[in-house]
Short mmCIF file of C-alpha atoms and ligand atoms in Angstrom, two decimals:
data_model
loop_
_atom_site.label_atom_id
_atom_site.label_comp_id
_atom_site.label_asym_id
_atom_site.label_seq_id
_atom_site.Cartn_x
_atom_site.Cartn_y
_atom_site.Cartn_z
CA UNK A 10 -45.87 -33.34 -39.78
CA UNK A 11 -46.15 -30.59 -42.43
CA UNK A 12 -46.92 -31.96 -45.93
CA UNK A 13 -43.79 -30.39 -47.49
CA UNK A 14 -41.64 -32.06 -44.82
CA UNK A 15 -43.39 -35.35 -45.44
CA UNK A 16 -42.79 -35.10 -49.19
CA UNK A 17 -39.10 -34.27 -48.72
CA UNK A 18 -38.74 -37.15 -46.28
CA UNK A 19 -40.33 -39.71 -48.55
CA UNK A 20 -38.15 -38.54 -51.48
CA UNK A 21 -35.04 -39.23 -49.36
CA UNK A 22 -36.49 -42.54 -48.15
CA UNK A 23 -36.75 -43.76 -51.76
CA UNK A 24 -32.96 -43.83 -52.12
CA UNK A 25 -29.91 -44.60 -50.03
CA UNK A 26 -28.79 -41.17 -48.82
CA UNK A 27 -25.26 -42.50 -48.40
CA UNK A 28 -24.83 -42.70 -52.15
CA UNK A 29 -25.78 -39.06 -52.58
CA UNK A 30 -23.28 -38.12 -49.87
CA UNK A 31 -20.49 -40.20 -51.41
CA UNK A 32 -20.39 -42.63 -48.47
CA UNK A 33 -19.82 -46.39 -48.55
CA UNK A 34 -22.99 -48.42 -47.79
CA UNK A 35 -21.51 -50.26 -44.80
CA UNK A 36 -23.22 -53.15 -43.01
CA UNK A 37 -22.88 -52.95 -39.24
CA UNK A 38 -22.08 -56.26 -37.50
CA UNK A 39 -20.12 -54.39 -34.85
CA UNK A 40 -22.77 -53.17 -32.43
CA UNK A 41 -23.62 -49.64 -31.37
CA UNK A 42 -20.62 -47.56 -32.32
CA UNK A 43 -20.40 -43.78 -32.58
CA UNK A 44 -17.85 -44.16 -35.41
CA UNK A 45 -20.39 -46.16 -37.44
CA UNK A 46 -23.36 -43.88 -36.78
CA UNK A 47 -24.53 -45.39 -33.46
CA UNK A 48 -27.78 -47.32 -34.03
CA UNK A 49 -30.76 -47.67 -36.33
CA UNK A 50 -33.18 -45.02 -35.10
CA UNK A 51 -36.63 -46.38 -34.37
CA UNK A 52 -39.31 -44.98 -36.74
CA UNK A 53 -41.18 -43.39 -33.84
CA UNK A 54 -38.11 -41.25 -33.06
CA UNK A 55 -37.57 -40.29 -36.70
CA UNK A 56 -41.22 -39.26 -36.99
CA UNK A 57 -41.16 -37.23 -33.77
CA UNK A 58 -38.01 -35.40 -34.86
CA UNK A 59 -39.43 -34.56 -38.26
CA UNK A 60 -42.71 -33.43 -36.71
CA UNK A 61 -41.14 -31.01 -34.25
CA UNK A 62 -38.37 -29.78 -36.56
CA UNK A 63 -40.57 -27.12 -38.17
CA UNK A 64 -42.40 -26.01 -35.01
CA UNK A 65 -41.63 -23.51 -32.25
CA UNK A 66 -41.84 -24.74 -28.69
CA UNK A 67 -41.19 -23.43 -25.20
CA UNK A 68 -37.99 -25.34 -24.59
CA UNK A 69 -38.40 -25.32 -20.80
CA UNK A 70 -41.80 -27.00 -21.18
CA UNK A 71 -40.38 -29.56 -23.60
CA UNK A 72 -37.55 -30.34 -21.18
CA UNK A 73 -40.10 -30.73 -18.38
CA UNK A 74 -42.19 -33.14 -20.46
CA UNK A 75 -39.06 -35.17 -21.22
CA UNK A 76 -38.24 -35.19 -17.52
CA UNK A 77 -41.65 -36.72 -16.74
CA UNK A 78 -41.14 -39.32 -19.48
CA UNK A 79 -37.70 -40.25 -18.11
CA UNK A 80 -39.00 -40.43 -14.54
CA UNK A 81 -41.80 -42.73 -15.66
CA UNK A 82 -39.45 -45.00 -17.64
CA UNK A 83 -36.74 -45.24 -14.98
CA UNK A 84 -38.60 -44.92 -11.69
CA UNK A 85 -36.48 -41.83 -10.91
CA UNK A 86 -37.71 -38.71 -9.13
CA UNK A 87 -36.60 -36.59 -12.07
CA UNK A 88 -34.75 -36.61 -15.36
CA UNK A 89 -33.47 -34.47 -18.21
CA UNK A 90 -32.08 -34.85 -21.72
CA UNK A 91 -28.54 -33.91 -22.72
CA UNK A 92 -26.57 -33.89 -25.97
CA UNK A 93 -24.90 -37.25 -25.23
CA UNK A 94 -24.05 -39.55 -22.39
CA UNK A 95 -20.59 -37.98 -22.22
CA UNK A 96 -22.19 -34.57 -21.65
CA UNK A 97 -24.60 -36.14 -19.16
CA UNK A 98 -21.53 -37.21 -17.16
CA UNK A 99 -19.97 -33.72 -17.36
CA UNK A 100 -23.18 -31.95 -16.32
CA UNK A 101 -24.06 -34.43 -13.56
CA UNK A 102 -20.61 -34.05 -12.04
CA UNK A 103 -20.90 -30.25 -12.38
CA UNK A 104 -24.25 -30.35 -10.59
CA UNK A 105 -22.78 -32.36 -7.73
CA UNK A 106 -20.15 -29.63 -7.27
CA UNK A 107 -22.35 -26.55 -7.44
CA UNK A 108 -25.79 -27.63 -6.33
CA UNK A 109 -28.24 -24.96 -7.46
CA UNK A 110 -25.95 -21.98 -6.74
CA UNK A 111 -26.17 -19.93 -9.92
CA UNK A 112 -23.01 -17.89 -9.40
CA UNK A 113 -20.98 -21.08 -8.99
CA UNK A 114 -22.70 -22.46 -12.09
CA UNK A 115 -21.69 -19.40 -14.10
CA UNK A 116 -18.11 -19.65 -12.84
CA UNK A 117 -17.32 -23.24 -13.91
CA UNK A 118 -14.95 -24.69 -15.04
CA UNK A 119 -13.29 -22.57 -12.34
CA UNK A 120 -14.15 -24.75 -9.34
CA UNK A 121 -12.11 -22.82 -6.76
CA UNK A 122 -13.62 -23.25 -3.32
CA UNK A 123 -16.09 -25.95 -4.39
CA UNK A 124 -16.02 -29.62 -3.55
CA UNK A 125 -14.29 -30.63 -6.79
CA UNK A 126 -12.88 -34.12 -6.39
CA UNK A 127 -14.56 -37.08 -8.11
CA UNK A 128 -13.78 -40.61 -6.97
CA UNK A 129 -13.48 -43.24 -9.70
CA UNK A 130 -12.12 -46.76 -9.43
CA UNK A 131 -8.96 -47.00 -11.54
CA UNK A 132 -10.43 -49.99 -13.37
CA UNK A 133 -13.40 -47.83 -14.39
CA UNK A 134 -11.38 -45.18 -16.23
CA UNK A 135 -12.63 -46.21 -19.65
CA UNK A 136 -12.47 -44.53 -23.04
CA UNK A 137 -15.50 -44.46 -25.35
CA UNK A 138 -13.84 -42.58 -28.18
CA UNK A 139 -12.91 -39.92 -25.63
CA UNK A 140 -11.88 -40.55 -22.05
CA UNK A 141 -14.20 -40.64 -19.04
CA UNK A 142 -11.56 -38.74 -17.10
CA UNK A 143 -11.76 -35.86 -19.58
CA UNK A 144 -15.57 -35.83 -19.53
CA UNK A 145 -15.34 -35.39 -15.76
CA UNK A 146 -12.48 -32.87 -15.87
CA UNK A 147 -14.34 -30.62 -18.35
CA UNK A 148 -16.57 -29.56 -15.48
CA UNK A 149 -13.58 -28.28 -13.52
CA UNK A 150 -13.48 -31.37 -11.31
CA UNK A 151 -10.44 -33.53 -10.70
CA UNK A 152 -10.54 -37.33 -10.78
CA UNK A 153 -9.19 -39.03 -7.67
CA UNK A 154 -8.50 -42.67 -8.51
CA UNK A 155 -9.42 -45.50 -6.15
CA UNK A 156 -7.41 -48.73 -6.18
CA UNK A 157 -5.48 -50.06 -9.18
CA UNK A 158 -6.37 -51.85 -12.41
CA UNK A 159 -5.90 -55.06 -10.42
CA UNK A 160 -8.49 -54.31 -7.78
CA UNK A 161 -10.08 -51.90 -5.30
CA UNK A 162 -10.70 -52.29 -1.57
CA UNK A 163 -13.46 -50.69 0.51
CA UNK A 164 -10.94 -48.79 2.68
CA UNK A 165 -9.35 -47.29 -0.46
CA UNK A 166 -12.68 -45.67 -1.34
CA UNK A 167 -13.62 -44.78 2.23
CA UNK A 168 -10.32 -43.09 3.05
CA UNK A 169 -10.29 -41.20 -0.26
CA UNK A 170 -13.48 -39.36 0.77
CA UNK A 171 -12.81 -35.88 2.14
CA UNK A 172 -14.45 -32.48 2.49
CA UNK A 173 -13.32 -31.90 -1.13
CA UNK A 174 -15.27 -34.88 -2.52
CA UNK A 175 -18.14 -33.93 -4.82
CA UNK A 176 -19.31 -37.37 -5.96
CA UNK A 177 -18.26 -40.79 -7.10
CA UNK A 178 -18.64 -42.02 -10.68
CA UNK A 179 -19.29 -45.74 -11.22
CA UNK A 180 -19.08 -47.21 -14.74
CA UNK A 181 -21.07 -50.20 -15.95
CA UNK A 182 -19.53 -51.40 -19.22
CA UNK A 183 -17.71 -54.25 -20.93
CA UNK A 184 -14.80 -51.80 -21.15
CA UNK A 185 -14.09 -51.67 -17.39
CA UNK A 186 -11.83 -54.13 -15.61
CA UNK A 187 -14.26 -57.00 -15.04
CA UNK A 188 -12.90 -58.44 -11.78
CA UNK A 189 -11.89 -57.39 -8.25
CA UNK A 190 -13.61 -53.99 -8.50
CA UNK A 191 -15.99 -52.71 -5.83
CA UNK A 192 -19.61 -53.47 -6.68
CA UNK A 193 -22.31 -50.82 -6.99
CA UNK A 194 -23.92 -51.71 -3.65
CA UNK A 195 -20.55 -51.47 -1.87
CA UNK A 196 -19.76 -48.10 -3.45
CA UNK A 197 -23.21 -46.76 -2.58
CA UNK A 198 -22.97 -47.96 1.04
CA UNK A 199 -19.55 -46.37 1.58
CA UNK A 200 -20.38 -43.11 -0.21
CA UNK A 201 -23.86 -42.67 1.24
CA UNK A 202 -22.55 -43.14 4.80
CA UNK A 203 -20.48 -40.00 4.13
CA UNK A 204 -23.18 -38.08 2.22
CA UNK A 205 -21.49 -38.50 -1.18
CA UNK A 206 -23.73 -39.08 -4.23
CA UNK A 207 -22.99 -41.88 -6.70
CA UNK A 208 -23.35 -41.26 -10.45
CA UNK A 209 -23.62 -44.40 -12.58
CA UNK A 210 -22.54 -44.33 -16.23
CA UNK A 211 -24.79 -46.99 -17.78
CA UNK A 212 -24.51 -45.61 -21.32
CA UNK A 213 -25.02 -48.95 -23.06
CA UNK A 214 -27.09 -50.85 -20.50
CA UNK A 215 -30.63 -51.97 -21.35
CA UNK A 216 -31.72 -51.88 -17.69
CA UNK A 217 -33.49 -48.56 -17.16
CA UNK A 218 -34.48 -49.13 -13.52
CA UNK A 219 -31.97 -51.45 -11.85
CA UNK A 220 -29.13 -49.07 -11.07
CA UNK A 221 -31.35 -46.53 -9.31
CA UNK A 222 -33.07 -49.38 -7.47
CA UNK A 223 -29.66 -50.59 -6.29
CA UNK A 224 -28.78 -47.22 -4.81
CA UNK A 225 -27.42 -44.93 -7.55
CA UNK A 226 -28.30 -41.25 -7.01
CA UNK A 227 -28.02 -40.52 -10.72
CA UNK A 228 -27.80 -42.82 -13.71
CA UNK A 229 -26.88 -41.66 -17.20
CA UNK A 230 -27.61 -43.40 -20.51
CA UNK A 231 -27.00 -42.80 -24.19
CA UNK A 232 -30.14 -42.06 -26.19
CA UNK A 233 -28.59 -43.39 -29.41
CA UNK A 234 -27.47 -46.83 -28.29
CA UNK A 235 -29.91 -49.62 -27.36
CA UNK A 236 -32.84 -47.18 -27.30
CA UNK A 237 -32.50 -46.31 -30.99
CA UNK A 238 -33.03 -42.63 -30.34
CA UNK A 239 -31.21 -39.64 -31.81
CA UNK A 240 -27.77 -38.63 -30.56
CA UNK A 241 -28.59 -37.65 -26.98
CA UNK A 242 -28.07 -38.50 -23.34
CA UNK A 243 -30.45 -39.23 -20.49
CA UNK A 244 -29.96 -38.20 -16.87
CA UNK A 245 -32.25 -39.80 -14.29
CA UNK A 246 -32.22 -39.71 -10.52
CA UNK A 247 -32.56 -37.60 -7.39
CA UNK A 248 -34.55 -34.43 -7.95
CA UNK A 249 -32.04 -32.00 -6.42
CA UNK A 250 -29.08 -33.47 -8.32
CA UNK A 251 -30.95 -33.63 -11.63
CA UNK A 252 -32.07 -30.03 -11.22
CA UNK A 253 -28.54 -28.90 -10.37
CA UNK A 254 -27.17 -30.75 -13.42
CA UNK A 255 -29.80 -29.24 -15.72
CA UNK A 256 -29.08 -25.70 -14.49
CA UNK A 257 -25.66 -26.03 -16.14
CA UNK A 258 -27.42 -25.50 -19.46
CA UNK A 259 -26.92 -21.82 -18.63
CA UNK A 260 -23.20 -22.42 -18.12
CA UNK A 261 -20.78 -25.04 -19.37
CA UNK A 262 -23.66 -27.05 -20.83
CA UNK A 263 -24.37 -24.43 -23.50
CA UNK A 264 -21.71 -25.87 -25.78
CA UNK A 265 -23.35 -29.29 -25.39
CA UNK A 266 -26.85 -28.03 -26.06
CA UNK A 267 -29.52 -30.53 -27.04
CA UNK A 268 -32.11 -29.34 -29.55
CA UNK A 269 -35.89 -29.74 -29.60
CA UNK A 270 -35.61 -32.47 -32.26
CA UNK A 271 -33.38 -34.65 -30.08
CA UNK A 272 -35.53 -34.12 -26.99
CA UNK A 273 -38.68 -35.11 -28.88
CA UNK A 274 -36.83 -37.97 -30.59
CA UNK A 275 -35.49 -39.53 -27.42
CA UNK A 276 -38.90 -39.20 -25.72
CA UNK A 277 -40.42 -41.18 -28.59
CA UNK A 278 -37.61 -43.74 -28.40
CA UNK A 279 -38.22 -44.21 -24.66
CA UNK A 280 -41.92 -44.79 -25.28
CA UNK A 281 -41.14 -47.19 -28.13
CA UNK A 282 -38.70 -49.09 -25.92
CA UNK A 283 -41.44 -49.79 -23.41
CA UNK A 284 -43.78 -51.06 -26.11
CA UNK A 285 -41.16 -52.98 -28.07
CA UNK A 286 -41.58 -56.73 -28.60
CA UNK A 287 -38.28 -57.60 -26.96
CA UNK A 288 -38.77 -61.36 -27.41
CA UNK A 289 -39.28 -60.94 -31.17
CA UNK A 290 -36.15 -58.82 -31.44
CA UNK A 291 -34.18 -61.40 -29.49
CA UNK A 292 -35.47 -64.13 -31.83
CA UNK A 293 -34.33 -62.11 -34.85
CA UNK A 294 -30.88 -61.73 -33.32
CA UNK A 295 -30.72 -65.48 -32.60
CA UNK A 296 -31.61 -66.19 -36.23
CA UNK A 297 -28.72 -63.96 -37.38
CA UNK A 298 -26.29 -65.84 -35.13
CA UNK A 299 -27.55 -69.18 -36.50
CA UNK A 300 -27.14 -67.93 -40.07
CA UNK A 301 -23.52 -66.89 -39.39
CA UNK A 302 -22.70 -70.13 -37.58
CA UNK A 303 -23.95 -72.10 -40.57
CA UNK A 304 -21.97 -69.97 -43.05
CA UNK A 305 -18.73 -70.32 -41.06
CA UNK A 306 -19.15 -74.04 -40.34
CA UNK A 307 -17.28 -75.33 -43.44
CA UNK A 308 -14.16 -73.21 -42.81
CA UNK A 309 -11.43 -74.71 -40.64
CA UNK A 310 -9.63 -71.35 -40.34
CA UNK A 311 -12.19 -70.21 -37.77
CA UNK A 312 -13.86 -71.57 -34.63
CA UNK A 313 -17.10 -69.95 -33.51
CA UNK A 314 -18.96 -69.68 -30.26
CA UNK A 315 -21.99 -67.75 -29.03
CA UNK A 316 -21.10 -65.53 -26.11
CA UNK A 317 -23.26 -63.68 -23.62
CA UNK A 318 -22.99 -59.91 -23.24
CA UNK A 319 -20.36 -59.27 -20.55
CA UNK A 320 -22.54 -56.87 -18.52
CA UNK A 321 -25.68 -58.97 -18.70
CA UNK A 322 -27.61 -57.19 -21.44
CA UNK A 323 -30.03 -59.68 -23.02
CA UNK A 324 -27.90 -60.06 -26.13
CA UNK A 325 -25.58 -62.70 -27.55
CA UNK A 326 -22.81 -62.23 -30.09
CA UNK A 327 -20.89 -64.70 -32.22
CA UNK A 328 -17.21 -64.89 -31.33
CA UNK A 329 -15.12 -65.76 -34.39
CA UNK A 330 -11.75 -67.08 -33.33
CA UNK A 331 -9.29 -67.07 -36.22
CA UNK A 332 -7.00 -70.06 -35.81
CA UNK A 333 -3.25 -69.69 -36.27
CA UNK A 334 -1.22 -71.01 -39.22
CA UNK A 335 -4.06 -71.00 -41.72
CA UNK A 336 -3.13 -67.76 -43.42
CA UNK A 337 -5.64 -65.46 -41.79
CA UNK A 338 -5.39 -63.43 -38.63
CA UNK A 339 -8.36 -61.89 -36.85
CA UNK A 340 -7.06 -58.50 -38.00
CA UNK A 341 -6.57 -59.41 -41.65
CA UNK A 342 -9.99 -61.06 -41.87
CA UNK A 343 -11.68 -58.07 -40.23
CA UNK A 344 -9.81 -55.77 -42.66
CA UNK A 345 -10.81 -57.90 -45.65
CA UNK A 346 -14.49 -57.75 -44.58
CA UNK A 347 -14.28 -53.97 -44.15
CA UNK A 348 -12.76 -53.65 -47.62
CA UNK A 349 -15.46 -55.79 -49.24
CA UNK A 350 -18.44 -54.83 -51.36
CA UNK A 351 -20.49 -54.09 -49.40
CA UNK A 352 -18.13 -53.38 -46.53
CA UNK A 353 -18.95 -55.39 -43.39
CA UNK A 354 -17.80 -53.88 -40.12
CA UNK A 355 -17.21 -56.40 -37.32
CA UNK A 356 -16.64 -55.89 -33.60
CA UNK A 357 -12.88 -55.85 -33.86
CA UNK A 358 -11.48 -54.21 -30.74
CA UNK A 359 -9.93 -57.46 -29.49
CA UNK A 360 -8.26 -58.75 -32.67
CA UNK A 361 -4.93 -58.72 -30.82
CA UNK A 362 -6.37 -61.67 -28.86
CA UNK A 363 -7.06 -63.58 -32.07
CA UNK A 364 -10.79 -63.05 -32.47
CA UNK A 365 -13.55 -60.64 -33.41
CA UNK A 366 -17.25 -60.73 -32.65
CA UNK A 367 -20.30 -60.44 -34.86
CA UNK A 368 -23.04 -58.36 -33.25
CA UNK A 369 -26.64 -58.87 -34.39
CA UNK A 370 -28.27 -55.88 -32.68
CA UNK A 371 -28.08 -53.32 -35.51
CA UNK A 372 -29.12 -55.24 -38.61
CA UNK A 373 -31.56 -54.24 -41.31
CA UNK A 374 -33.68 -56.83 -43.11
CA UNK A 375 -31.34 -58.99 -45.20
CA UNK A 376 -28.13 -57.79 -43.50
CA UNK A 377 -27.50 -61.11 -41.72
CA UNK A 378 -27.44 -62.89 -45.09
CA UNK A 379 -25.16 -60.22 -46.56
CA UNK A 380 -22.73 -60.68 -43.68
CA UNK A 381 -22.81 -64.47 -44.17
CA UNK A 382 -22.16 -64.07 -47.88
CA UNK A 383 -19.21 -61.72 -47.30
CA UNK A 384 -17.72 -64.06 -44.66
CA UNK A 385 -17.94 -66.95 -47.11
CA UNK A 386 -16.48 -64.87 -49.94
CA UNK A 387 -13.51 -63.69 -47.83
CA UNK A 388 -12.70 -67.07 -46.37
CA UNK A 389 -12.90 -68.68 -49.82
CA UNK A 390 -10.14 -66.35 -51.06
CA UNK A 391 -6.51 -67.24 -50.82
CA UNK A 392 -5.65 -65.74 -47.45
CA UNK A 393 -3.24 -62.82 -47.46
CA UNK A 394 -0.68 -65.12 -45.81
CA UNK A 395 1.09 -62.73 -43.57
CA UNK A 396 -0.99 -61.14 -40.83
CA UNK A 397 -1.02 -57.35 -40.86
CA UNK A 398 -0.66 -55.52 -37.61
CA UNK A 399 -2.34 -52.31 -36.55
C1 PLP B 417 -20.89 -44.93 -25.25
C2 PLP B 417 -20.46 -44.70 -23.87
C3 PLP B 417 -20.34 -43.40 -23.36
C4 PLP B 417 -20.53 -42.19 -24.22
O1 PLP B 417 -21.82 -42.09 -24.67
P1 PLP B 417 -22.24 -40.96 -25.73
O2 PLP B 417 -23.70 -40.86 -25.55
O3 PLP B 417 -21.85 -41.47 -27.06
O4 PLP B 417 -21.52 -39.72 -25.34
C5 PLP B 417 -20.01 -43.25 -22.04
N1 PLP B 417 -19.80 -44.30 -21.24
C6 PLP B 417 -19.88 -45.57 -21.69
C7 PLP B 417 -19.65 -46.69 -20.74
C8 PLP B 417 -20.22 -45.81 -23.02
O5 PLP B 417 -20.33 -47.06 -23.47
#
């Protein structure tokens, strides 16, 4: 890194940049959320980004190096880096429609004459701040739904395949319907028998190898979630499909361009992930859960329980059920925490069910204690009485 860059960086590191920008110094007990700034970037990624920021590179060579890194980390034939997982979905779908035909690539999102239908189970049509359906449709493809939110049957996928089918997209996430959907092996067996590739959206999944091993042709991840990389996406999989997807950088992918700093940053994050002491991190997360359980113990307005991650990531959260008729609702307690000093953001997307979760995977030193203190402070207040609804 150039000395001037280093000096500027350490000046910023001395203070909390949020104050200078007029931002609230929030504590994240919510998990990896785009609206909260995703994750804590690992120092290796920050250093790599700063080091490459001032240098010129041959971008094609940098992309190729990242591809080798991704292949090594995932067991894939090939890989490439995108601006985000959402753009990885768009470009992977685009690649499945065009192959390596450059004129077709330049013509998208006009997909006239191409295989342009994408099969997705209805229960997999999630939203991650934007909708999966739109990320697919941006390529010029059209989503063909399979089954209902109550279930999908093998024949419903099989008979939906036609000469217009480009690929199938399979989502692994806590946000999908969690029962009666077709499993990955089933989808791969049905699609592969008809020559249709399967793209797996595993944006938030820690498992870098399993989905390809189970038959996926392409798997896409977020670089800025569990990996602690910069805002970016990772595409890994079959060489021809990865190449076709990456060629869209000269077409619809231009508006989703990833820069040298993000490519270098996510490469460093991938390397760091493989060297990380996962057991120590898990122990730190367990200690946070224990700290919160102890803080909440005296309060009869809440009942707490450790819960496993719904898709099997090696991560537990603390579910805080807010009991009725004690003045608080899950919503009003979450709102009170977010309005505190410092503001504590909890995992609050299910408050309509009477609970929120506390997520320990994005905490700085001392944050667990701050969260415990704020929980105690809020619950010691006279509750607002009437629940507020959002
Ligand atoms: C977060 C997420 C995305 C979007 O990822 P970005 O990298 O933020 O674009 C897509 N799919 C799922 C299942 C996600 O959880």
